Amino acid sequence: MGNTRALILLFAAVGLCHCRSVTVSRGPLLRVEGQPLSIRCNVSDYEGPTYQDFEWMVTRGTESIKVISTFDQKFSDRSLQDRIQSGDISVSRLADNAVELRIEEARVSDSATYQCSTPSTDSIISGNYNADVQLQVVPNSLIVAPDTPNPVVPEGGSIRLLCNVSRSFIEGIYLSLTWSVQKGSSVLEDLLTFGPDLGVTVGDGFTGRYTDGGMRLEMGNGVSHSLVLSGAMPEDGGMYMCTARLWTREQGIWKRIQEKTMEMGEVTVTPTANSLTVVIQDDCTLSTGEPLLLTCSVSVDTKLSVGLEVTWMLNTSRTLAHLSRDGLRNNTSELVDVRRLGKWDFQMKVHGVEMSDAGLYSCKVSVWVQQMSGRWYKAAEKISDTVRVHVIKQNPDYTVVLNSSVNAKFFGDPTELECKVTNVSNLRSGRLGVSWLYRDAVPGDAPVSTHAIASLDENGTLVPGKTYKKRMEAGLITATRAEPSTFKLRLLHTTDADAGEYTCGVTAWIPTRHGNWKKVVEHLTPALKVSFANKRPVLGAVARRLREATATGSTFEMSCQANVQNLPPGTSFSILVLSEEDDRSPSLKLASLGPETVLQLEDWGEPGRRDGLMLVKTGKREFQFRIQAVQETDRGFYSCEMKAWTKQAGEDWVEMAKGVSNKIKVAFAHKGPTFDVSISSDTTSVFPWETVKMVCDVSVSGTSPNTDDVAYEMKWFLGRLRGSSSQTLLASMDRWGVVHKTPRNDSSDCSLERLGHRRFAMNVHSTQDSDVGDYHCTVTPWIRSPATGIWSKAPDVSSQRVFLNVKFALWDSMKLPLLYGICASVTVGVFSLVLGLVCAHCCCKTATATPRSRNKLMELEMD
């Protein structure tokens, strides 16, 4: 009886200890719209299998909706089927007795009370079988809009990182800001974090900088917040980012509910070494006994306090003087003196230079930068370009020759004068300048005036003369230095006023001890007379029928072309189309094109037919006129009045010549011609590096078209193997005269030229063995219909082949290698002989035997 009572009490105690407990995440829970969220549910102290099932329900007011179940797929409410099927709402099992309800993108409408329940597997119902938690989803109002920092910051400058953050203030939600940087492909480094508890957290490696004041946080108006990095270093470059996070506090622990990161921009910190420039004045020439003054100018772009350390060197190895950043001087000689002229300029003075002082002088500058903490470090070091100092005893000497490299034959042609300096001696580091003078060519002893055209001083600065200033500014006259000892004066358009005598004066300048330039010598050339045959311009106009008007409603078309003589380059043309009913009636102006190609309808009195009249410019000196749908009133004679115009810079158009064409009334017939082409060469065997010319002549049989109605397209081919069908295109010239050449890997080259209307030539320059082979040309005629003006392509015609052989000069190619080989053999033989004698003398000496002692007793006693 006692045992039975004890067992009953034991079972009752066990039953009281095992009560099912269902728990969920403690609430209320705050989450942000669009962010993922999860709610955990655990069950403990239960009977039955370890694997437990769960059901989730949501309650809004008095309405309850079934969400999802771990064992019943039909448990979910119909309104949530789409979100469950898309995976937006799911349940994930964390353990046999734990699951997690997940929502990938939370919605504001998801705010409700969520209940997790478990079906009973207990033998006795005890404990709780469900648990509730309140969820609130707030709208997503977080906006991060950082300002782009300066992309390039000099070393020592400041990097300001401004991050603008706005959001709706909701109780229980807190904000934190983090500034980060990514350098290259390395991981993201956090610089500083503010919040969410109004505290500041400095990233690893930046604590010392924050403590020294090199990184500070500037809080704005609640929206704009800045992080300023002072004393920027080159390693501060990288991609900066701003991260805003929203937090809520759950069970005493901060929980992040939203995060948004934005790139602020790439920042590059320019090292001080990049902006450091060290310059010494140019080369100078001195006489013995004069002092040498060299100034070292330093410039550096930095915002930090810097100290400069300067060292003067001769021939890059000998140190002459040293000046520390503290101003301490250390001179190797009493004849050398160093002083500081200003913050960035240093001067070295060598008293009484001698011939041994000539050489290459340089200046080495070290830049020391003081950081915010007061520590100095060497930021950059640079050596200037060397300057050569010459010590001479005499002035420069030279000869000047003036000649005309381009002569103007007609009015408006260019003229070019060349002033060449030869036999130059003792110039050294001196410089040459030039002055161009003009004098009127007046016969007899009449007084003449000399005008300065332009001059180039010792620095190469162009100084125009007062009379010629406007023409030089307009580019009509240029004075240049083509080579170090060659100067040129070019008149772009020679006029009557330019005829006369020209003189060139060349001046030699040498540097002085003060760094200035001194004029020591000037030579003037004899006067050179410039003149040209001033022939009057001639313009002839030719009209040709392109399409004949055979009946009313057809089209009439003609072209007008100008044949000119003695006109300068750059001449423009205008045209005026005239019509007459007969030879005795007055002319009627139809349409015109001015020198600036502006169309104007003159006396064309039929507004309804304006679209039927066309006047266009088809070439440099050719125009085309067309009337569509001619009528009875359009009968008559048509002609062209053409004019040539020229215009100087800043002036109006000036008429130079005028011509009236023949009259057009009827068309003519046209019959297609037959073309043939032949090739010839001035030689078929050449040596390397010579030039060979090949000429292709086009012949026409049958009805030959007018010269202006036919154009030719030429192509030149090379076959490497004789008789081979494989051909390589070398060059081509289209019917407009544009040349196209195939890229070549050899040192030889080719050029095309047109010798006549039907005669073309190809020159092969600097021939090589790769130029051996069969050459031929192919011509493609293009014929223009006189009636329609349309160009048509005729069949290609190929010439016969010409074989070119390139001889190889054996002796010329072998004599230098043979000479070098003989010299090398003799040198090696002599060196071997000398080496053998030295070894025999040093290594083969006779050894001398040491005499033995005859005193045996002494040896024993010593032993």
PDB file of C-alpha atoms in Angstrom, residues 204-376:
ATOM      1  CA  ASP A 204      40.677  50.337 -36.836  1.00  0.00           C
ATOM      2  CA  GLY A 205      43.796  52.170 -37.958  1.00  0.00           C
ATOM      3  CA  PHE A 206      42.220  55.636 -37.712  1.00  0.00           C
ATOM      4  CA  THR A 207      42.186  56.100 -33.934  1.00  0.00           C
ATOM      5  CA  GLY A 208      45.447  58.026 -33.868  1.00  0.00           C
ATOM      6  CA  ARG A 209      44.341  60.301 -36.664  1.00  0.00           C
ATOM      7  CA  TYR A 210      41.054  61.023 -34.924  1.00  0.00           C
ATOM      8  CA  THR A 211      42.876  61.763 -31.681  1.00  0.00           C
ATOM      9  CA  ASP A 212      45.340  64.133 -33.434  1.00  0.00           C
ATOM     10  CA  GLY A 213      42.486  66.047 -35.058  1.00  0.00           C
ATOM     11  CA  GLY A 214      43.226  64.815 -38.568  1.00  0.00           C
ATOM     12  CA  MET A 215      39.692  63.397 -38.792  1.00  0.00           C
ATOM     13  CA  ARG A 216      36.726  65.271 -37.349  1.00  0.00           C
ATOM     14  CA  LEU A 217      32.955  64.937 -37.459  1.00  0.00           C
ATOM     15  CA  GLU A 218      30.836  67.986 -38.272  1.00  0.00           C
ATOM     16  CA  MET A 219      27.153  67.559 -37.458  1.00  0.00           C
ATOM     17  CA  GLY A 220      24.813  69.614 -39.569  1.00  0.00           C
ATOM     18  CA  ASN A 221      21.157  70.536 -39.348  1.00  0.00           C
ATOM     19  CA  GLY A 222      19.972  67.007 -38.734  1.00  0.00           C
ATOM     20  CA  VAL A 223      20.096  66.145 -42.435  1.00  0.00           C
ATOM     21  CA  SER A 224      23.621  67.016 -43.613  1.00  0.00           C
ATOM     22  CA  HIS A 225      26.597  65.506 -41.794  1.00  0.00           C
ATOM     23  CA  SER A 226      30.263  65.828 -42.783  1.00  0.00           C
ATOM     24  CA  LEU A 227      33.426  63.910 -42.082  1.00  0.00           C
ATOM     25  CA  VAL A 228      36.558  65.970 -42.792  1.00  0.00           C
ATOM     26  CA  LEU A 229      39.964  64.357 -43.344  1.00  0.00           C
ATOM     27  CA  SER A 230      42.674  66.989 -42.856  1.00  0.00           C
ATOM     28  CA  GLY A 231      46.234  66.682 -44.082  1.00  0.00           C
ATOM     29  CA  ALA A 232      45.364  64.246 -46.857  1.00  0.00           C
ATOM     30  CA  MET A 233      48.022  61.705 -47.780  1.00  0.00           C
ATOM     31  CA  PRO A 234      48.408  59.757 -51.047  1.00  0.00           C
ATOM     32  CA  GLU A 235      47.214  56.594 -49.271  1.00  0.00           C
ATOM     33  CA  ASP A 236      43.916  58.345 -48.489  1.00  0.00           C
ATOM     34  CA  GLY A 237      42.838  57.935 -52.113  1.00  0.00           C
ATOM     35  CA  GLY A 238      40.020  55.541 -52.878  1.00  0.00           C
ATOM     36  CA  MET A 239      36.252  55.147 -53.292  1.00  0.00           C
ATOM     37  CA  TYR A 240      34.397  56.706 -50.364  1.00  0.00           C
ATOM     38  CA  MET A 241      30.964  55.505 -49.306  1.00  0.00           C
ATOM     39  CA  CYS A 242      28.258  56.644 -46.909  1.00  0.00           C
ATOM     40  CA  THR A 243      26.068  54.076 -45.123  1.00  0.00           C
ATOM     41  CA  ALA A 244      22.877  54.928 -43.228  1.00  0.00           C
ATOM     42  CA  ARG A 245      21.344  52.313 -40.922  1.00  0.00           C
ATOM     43  CA  LEU A 246      18.088  52.252 -38.972  1.00  0.00           C
ATOM     44  CA  TRP A 247      18.069  50.458 -35.600  1.00  0.00           C
ATOM     45  CA  THR A 248      15.545  49.400 -32.992  1.00  0.00           C
ATOM     46  CA  ARG A 249      16.196  48.121 -29.507  1.00  0.00           C
ATOM     47  CA  GLU A 250      14.818  44.660 -28.720  1.00  0.00           C
ATOM     48  CA  GLN A 251      15.428  42.939 -25.378  1.00  0.00           C
ATOM     49  CA  GLY A 252      18.171  45.451 -24.599  1.00  0.00           C
ATOM     50  CA  ILE A 253      20.079  44.682 -27.804  1.00  0.00           C
ATOM     51  CA  TRP A 254      20.377  46.940 -30.869  1.00  0.00           C
ATOM     52  CA  LYS A 255      18.856  45.329 -33.952  1.00  0.00           C
ATOM     53  CA  ARG A 256      19.433  46.689 -37.435  1.00  0.00           C
ATOM     54  CA  ILE A 257      16.228  46.902 -39.452  1.00  0.00           C
ATOM     55  CA  GLN A 258      17.378  48.812 -42.554  1.00  0.00           C
ATOM     56  CA  GLU A 259      20.659  49.685 -44.283  1.00  0.00           C
ATOM     57  CA  LYS A 260      21.374  51.832 -47.331  1.00  0.00           C
ATOM     58  CA  THR A 261      24.854  52.454 -48.777  1.00  0.00           C
ATOM     59  CA  MET A 262      25.688  55.053 -51.438  1.00  0.00           C
ATOM     60  CA  GLU A 263      28.966  55.715 -53.227  1.00  0.00           C
ATOM     61  CA  MET A 264      30.189  59.244 -52.625  1.00  0.00           C
ATOM     62  CA  GLY A 265      32.895  59.263 -55.305  1.00  0.00           C
ATOM     63  CA  GLU A 266      36.472  58.391 -56.128  1.00  0.00           C
ATOM     64  CA  VAL A 267      39.112  60.653 -54.553  1.00  0.00           C
ATOM     65  CA  THR A 268      42.714  60.817 -55.692  1.00  0.00           C
ATOM     66  CA  VAL A 269      45.294  62.532 -53.520  1.00  0.00           C
ATOM     67  CA  THR A 270      48.011  64.022 -55.707  1.00  0.00           C
ATOM     68  CA  PRO A 271      51.408  63.397 -54.095  1.00  0.00           C
ATOM     69  CA  THR A 272      53.603  66.381 -53.454  1.00  0.00           C
ATOM     70  CA  ALA A 273      56.200  64.788 -55.719  1.00  0.00           C
ATOM     71  CA  ASN A 274      53.856  65.165 -58.694  1.00  0.00           C
ATOM     72  CA  SER A 275      53.564  68.917 -58.232  1.00  0.00           C
ATOM     73  CA  LEU A 276      57.192  69.464 -57.240  1.00  0.00           C
ATOM     74  CA  THR A 277      59.150  71.283 -59.926  1.00  0.00           C
ATOM     75  CA  VAL A 278      62.784  72.275 -59.627  1.00  0.00           C
ATOM     76  CA  VAL A 279      64.066  74.596 -62.328  1.00  0.00           C
ATOM     77  CA  ILE A 280      67.438  76.206 -62.890  1.00  0.00           C
ATOM     78  CA  GLN A 281      67.902  78.955 -65.441  1.00  0.00           C
ATOM     79  CA  ASP A 282      69.017  77.961 -68.907  1.00  0.00           C
ATOM     80  CA  ASP A 283      72.548  77.213 -70.057  1.00  0.00           C
ATOM     81  CA  CYS A 284      74.939  80.118 -69.831  1.00  0.00           C
ATOM     82  CA  THR A 285      78.310  81.126 -71.208  1.00  0.00           C
ATOM     83  CA  LEU A 286      80.805  83.142 -69.184  1.00  0.00           C
ATOM     84  CA  SER A 287      84.284  84.481 -69.596  1.00  0.00           C
ATOM     85  CA  THR A 288      86.965  83.534 -67.116  1.00  0.00           C
ATOM     86  CA  GLY A 289      86.978  85.693 -64.020  1.00  0.00           C
ATOM     87  CA  GLU A 290      83.262  86.470 -64.111  1.00  0.00           C
ATOM     88  CA  PRO A 291      81.027  85.293 -61.270  1.00  0.00           C
ATOM     89  CA  LEU A 292      78.527  82.499 -61.928  1.00  0.00           C
ATOM     90  CA  LEU A 293      75.008  83.026 -60.618  1.00  0.00           C
ATOM     91  CA  LEU A 294      72.568  80.124 -60.708  1.00  0.00           C
ATOM     92  CA  THR A 295      69.045  80.411 -59.298  1.00  0.00           C
ATOM     93  CA  CYS A 296      67.093  77.314 -58.300  1.00  0.00           C
ATOM     94  CA  SER A 297      63.339  77.929 -58.354  1.00  0.00           C
ATOM     95  CA  VAL A 298      61.068  75.507 -56.511  1.00  0.00           C
ATOM     96  CA  SER A 299      57.305  75.219 -56.749  1.00  0.00           C
ATOM     97  CA  VAL A 300      55.068  72.733 -54.961  1.00  0.00           C
ATOM     98  CA  ASP A 301      51.319  72.505 -54.500  1.00  0.00           C
ATOM     99  CA  THR A 302      50.577  71.647 -50.874  1.00  0.00           C
ATOM    100  CA  LYS A 303      48.485  73.003 -48.038  1.00  0.00           C
ATOM    101  CA  LEU A 304      50.857  71.787 -45.312  1.00  0.00           C
ATOM    102  CA  SER A 305      53.798  73.543 -43.751  1.00  0.00           C
ATOM    103  CA  VAL A 306      56.885  72.501 -45.717  1.00  0.00           C
ATOM    104  CA  GLY A 307      60.629  72.790 -45.266  1.00  0.00           C
ATOM    105  CA  LEU A 308      63.053  72.782 -48.184  1.00  0.00           C
ATOM    106  CA  GLU A 309      66.501  71.218 -48.232  1.00  0.00           C
ATOM    107  CA  VAL A 310      68.670  72.291 -51.193  1.00  0.00           C
ATOM    108  CA  THR A 311      71.905  70.741 -52.485  1.00  0.00           C
ATOM    109  CA  TRP A 312      73.961  72.136 -55.419  1.00  0.00           C
ATOM    110  CA  MET A 313      75.942  69.636 -57.498  1.00  0.00           C
ATOM    111  CA  LEU A 314      78.432  69.781 -60.352  1.00  0.00           C
ATOM    112  CA  ASN A 315      78.462  67.012 -62.943  1.00  0.00           C
ATOM    113  CA  THR A 316      75.845  65.097 -60.834  1.00  0.00           C
ATOM    114  CA  SER A 317      78.517  63.803 -58.404  1.00  0.00           C
ATOM    115  CA  ARG A 318      80.408  66.707 -56.847  1.00  0.00           C
ATOM    116  CA  THR A 319      78.548  68.508 -54.045  1.00  0.00           C
ATOM    117  CA  LEU A 320      79.204  72.247 -54.051  1.00  0.00           C
ATOM    118  CA  ALA A 321      76.908  73.501 -51.292  1.00  0.00           C
ATOM    119  CA  HIS A 322      74.114  72.336 -49.011  1.00  0.00           C
ATOM    120  CA  LEU A 323      71.341  74.285 -47.302  1.00  0.00           C
ATOM    121  CA  SER A 324      69.252  72.431 -44.691  1.00  0.00           C
ATOM    122  CA  ARG A 325      65.587  73.106 -44.031  1.00  0.00           C
ATOM    123  CA  ASP A 326      66.624  74.969 -40.880  1.00  0.00           C
ATOM    124  CA  GLY A 327      68.795  77.371 -42.907  1.00  0.00           C
ATOM    125  CA  LEU A 328      72.161  75.852 -41.968  1.00  0.00           C
ATOM    126  CA  ARG A 329      74.749  76.208 -44.749  1.00  0.00           C
ATOM    127  CA  ASN A 330      77.544  73.801 -45.559  1.00  0.00           C
ATOM    128  CA  ASN A 331      79.878  74.961 -48.366  1.00  0.00           C
ATOM    129  CA  THR A 332      82.761  72.924 -49.727  1.00  0.00           C
ATOM    130  CA  SER A 333      84.664  76.009 -50.901  1.00  0.00           C
ATOM    131  CA  GLU A 334      84.957  79.654 -49.907  1.00  0.00           C
ATOM    132  CA  LEU A 335      84.395  80.604 -53.545  1.00  0.00           C
ATOM    133  CA  VAL A 336      80.852  79.186 -53.385  1.00  0.00           C
ATOM    134  CA  ASP A 337      78.119  81.122 -51.645  1.00  0.00           C
ATOM    135  CA  VAL A 338      74.496  80.040 -51.161  1.00  0.00           C
ATOM    136  CA  ARG A 339      71.609  82.193 -50.039  1.00  0.00           C
ATOM    137  CA  ARG A 340      67.820  82.095 -49.999  1.00  0.00           C
ATOM    138  CA  LEU A 341      66.174  84.794 -52.126  1.00  0.00           C
ATOM    139  CA  GLY A 342      62.616  84.036 -51.059  1.00  0.00           C
ATOM    140  CA  LYS A 343      60.394  81.216 -49.941  1.00  0.00           C
ATOM    141  CA  TRP A 344      60.880  79.236 -53.148  1.00  0.00           C
ATOM    142  CA  ASP A 345      64.090  80.644 -54.734  1.00  0.00           C
ATOM    143  CA  PHE A 346      67.684  79.726 -53.882  1.00  0.00           C
ATOM    144  CA  GLN A 347      70.833  81.176 -55.423  1.00  0.00           C
ATOM    145  CA  MET A 348      74.371  79.878 -55.691  1.00  0.00           C
ATOM    146  CA  LYS A 349      77.249  82.201 -56.572  1.00  0.00           C
ATOM    147  CA  VAL A 350      80.667  81.019 -57.731  1.00  0.00           C
ATOM    148  CA  HIS A 351      83.214  83.845 -57.567  1.00  0.00           C
ATOM    149  CA  GLY A 352      85.665  84.185 -60.467  1.00  0.00           C
ATOM    150  CA  VAL A 353      84.894  81.164 -62.627  1.00  0.00           C
ATOM    151  CA  GLU A 354      87.711  79.318 -64.328  1.00  0.00           C
ATOM    152  CA  MET A 355      87.811  76.830 -67.172  1.00  0.00           C
ATOM    153  CA  SER A 356      87.542  74.009 -64.621  1.00  0.00           C
ATOM    154  CA  ASP A 357      84.206  75.400 -63.438  1.00  0.00           C
ATOM    155  CA  ALA A 358      82.588  74.571 -66.771  1.00  0.00           C
ATOM    156  CA  GLY A 359      80.243  71.608 -66.623  1.00  0.00           C
ATOM    157  CA  LEU A 360      76.746  70.457 -65.773  1.00  0.00           C
ATOM    158  CA  TYR A 361      75.180  72.084 -62.723  1.00  0.00           C
ATOM    159  CA  SER A 362      72.052  70.730 -61.014  1.00  0.00           C
ATOM    160  CA  CYS A 363      69.984  71.433 -57.927  1.00  0.00           C
ATOM    161  CA  LYS A 364      68.539  68.698 -55.672  1.00  0.00           C
ATOM    162  CA  VAL A 365      65.581  69.688 -53.501  1.00  0.00           C
ATOM    163  CA  SER A 366      64.054  67.637 -50.678  1.00  0.00           C
ATOM    164  CA  VAL A 367      60.591  68.620 -49.420  1.00  0.00           C
ATOM    165  CA  TRP A 368      59.871  67.977 -45.734  1.00  0.00           C
ATOM    166  CA  VAL A 369      56.230  68.168 -44.653  1.00  0.00           C
ATOM    167  CA  GLN A 370      54.993  68.768 -41.112  1.00  0.00           C
ATOM    168  CA  GLN A 371      51.868  66.858 -40.192  1.00  0.00           C
ATOM    169  CA  MET A 372      49.111  67.895 -37.790  1.00  0.00           C
ATOM    170  CA  SER A 373      50.920  66.108 -34.968  1.00  0.00           C
ATOM    171  CA  GLY A 374      54.063  68.195 -35.584  1.00  0.00           C
ATOM    172  CA  ARG A 375      56.106  65.286 -36.968  1.00  0.00           C
ATOM    173  CA  TRP A 376      58.276  65.978 -40.077  1.00  0.00           C
TER     174      TRP A 376
END
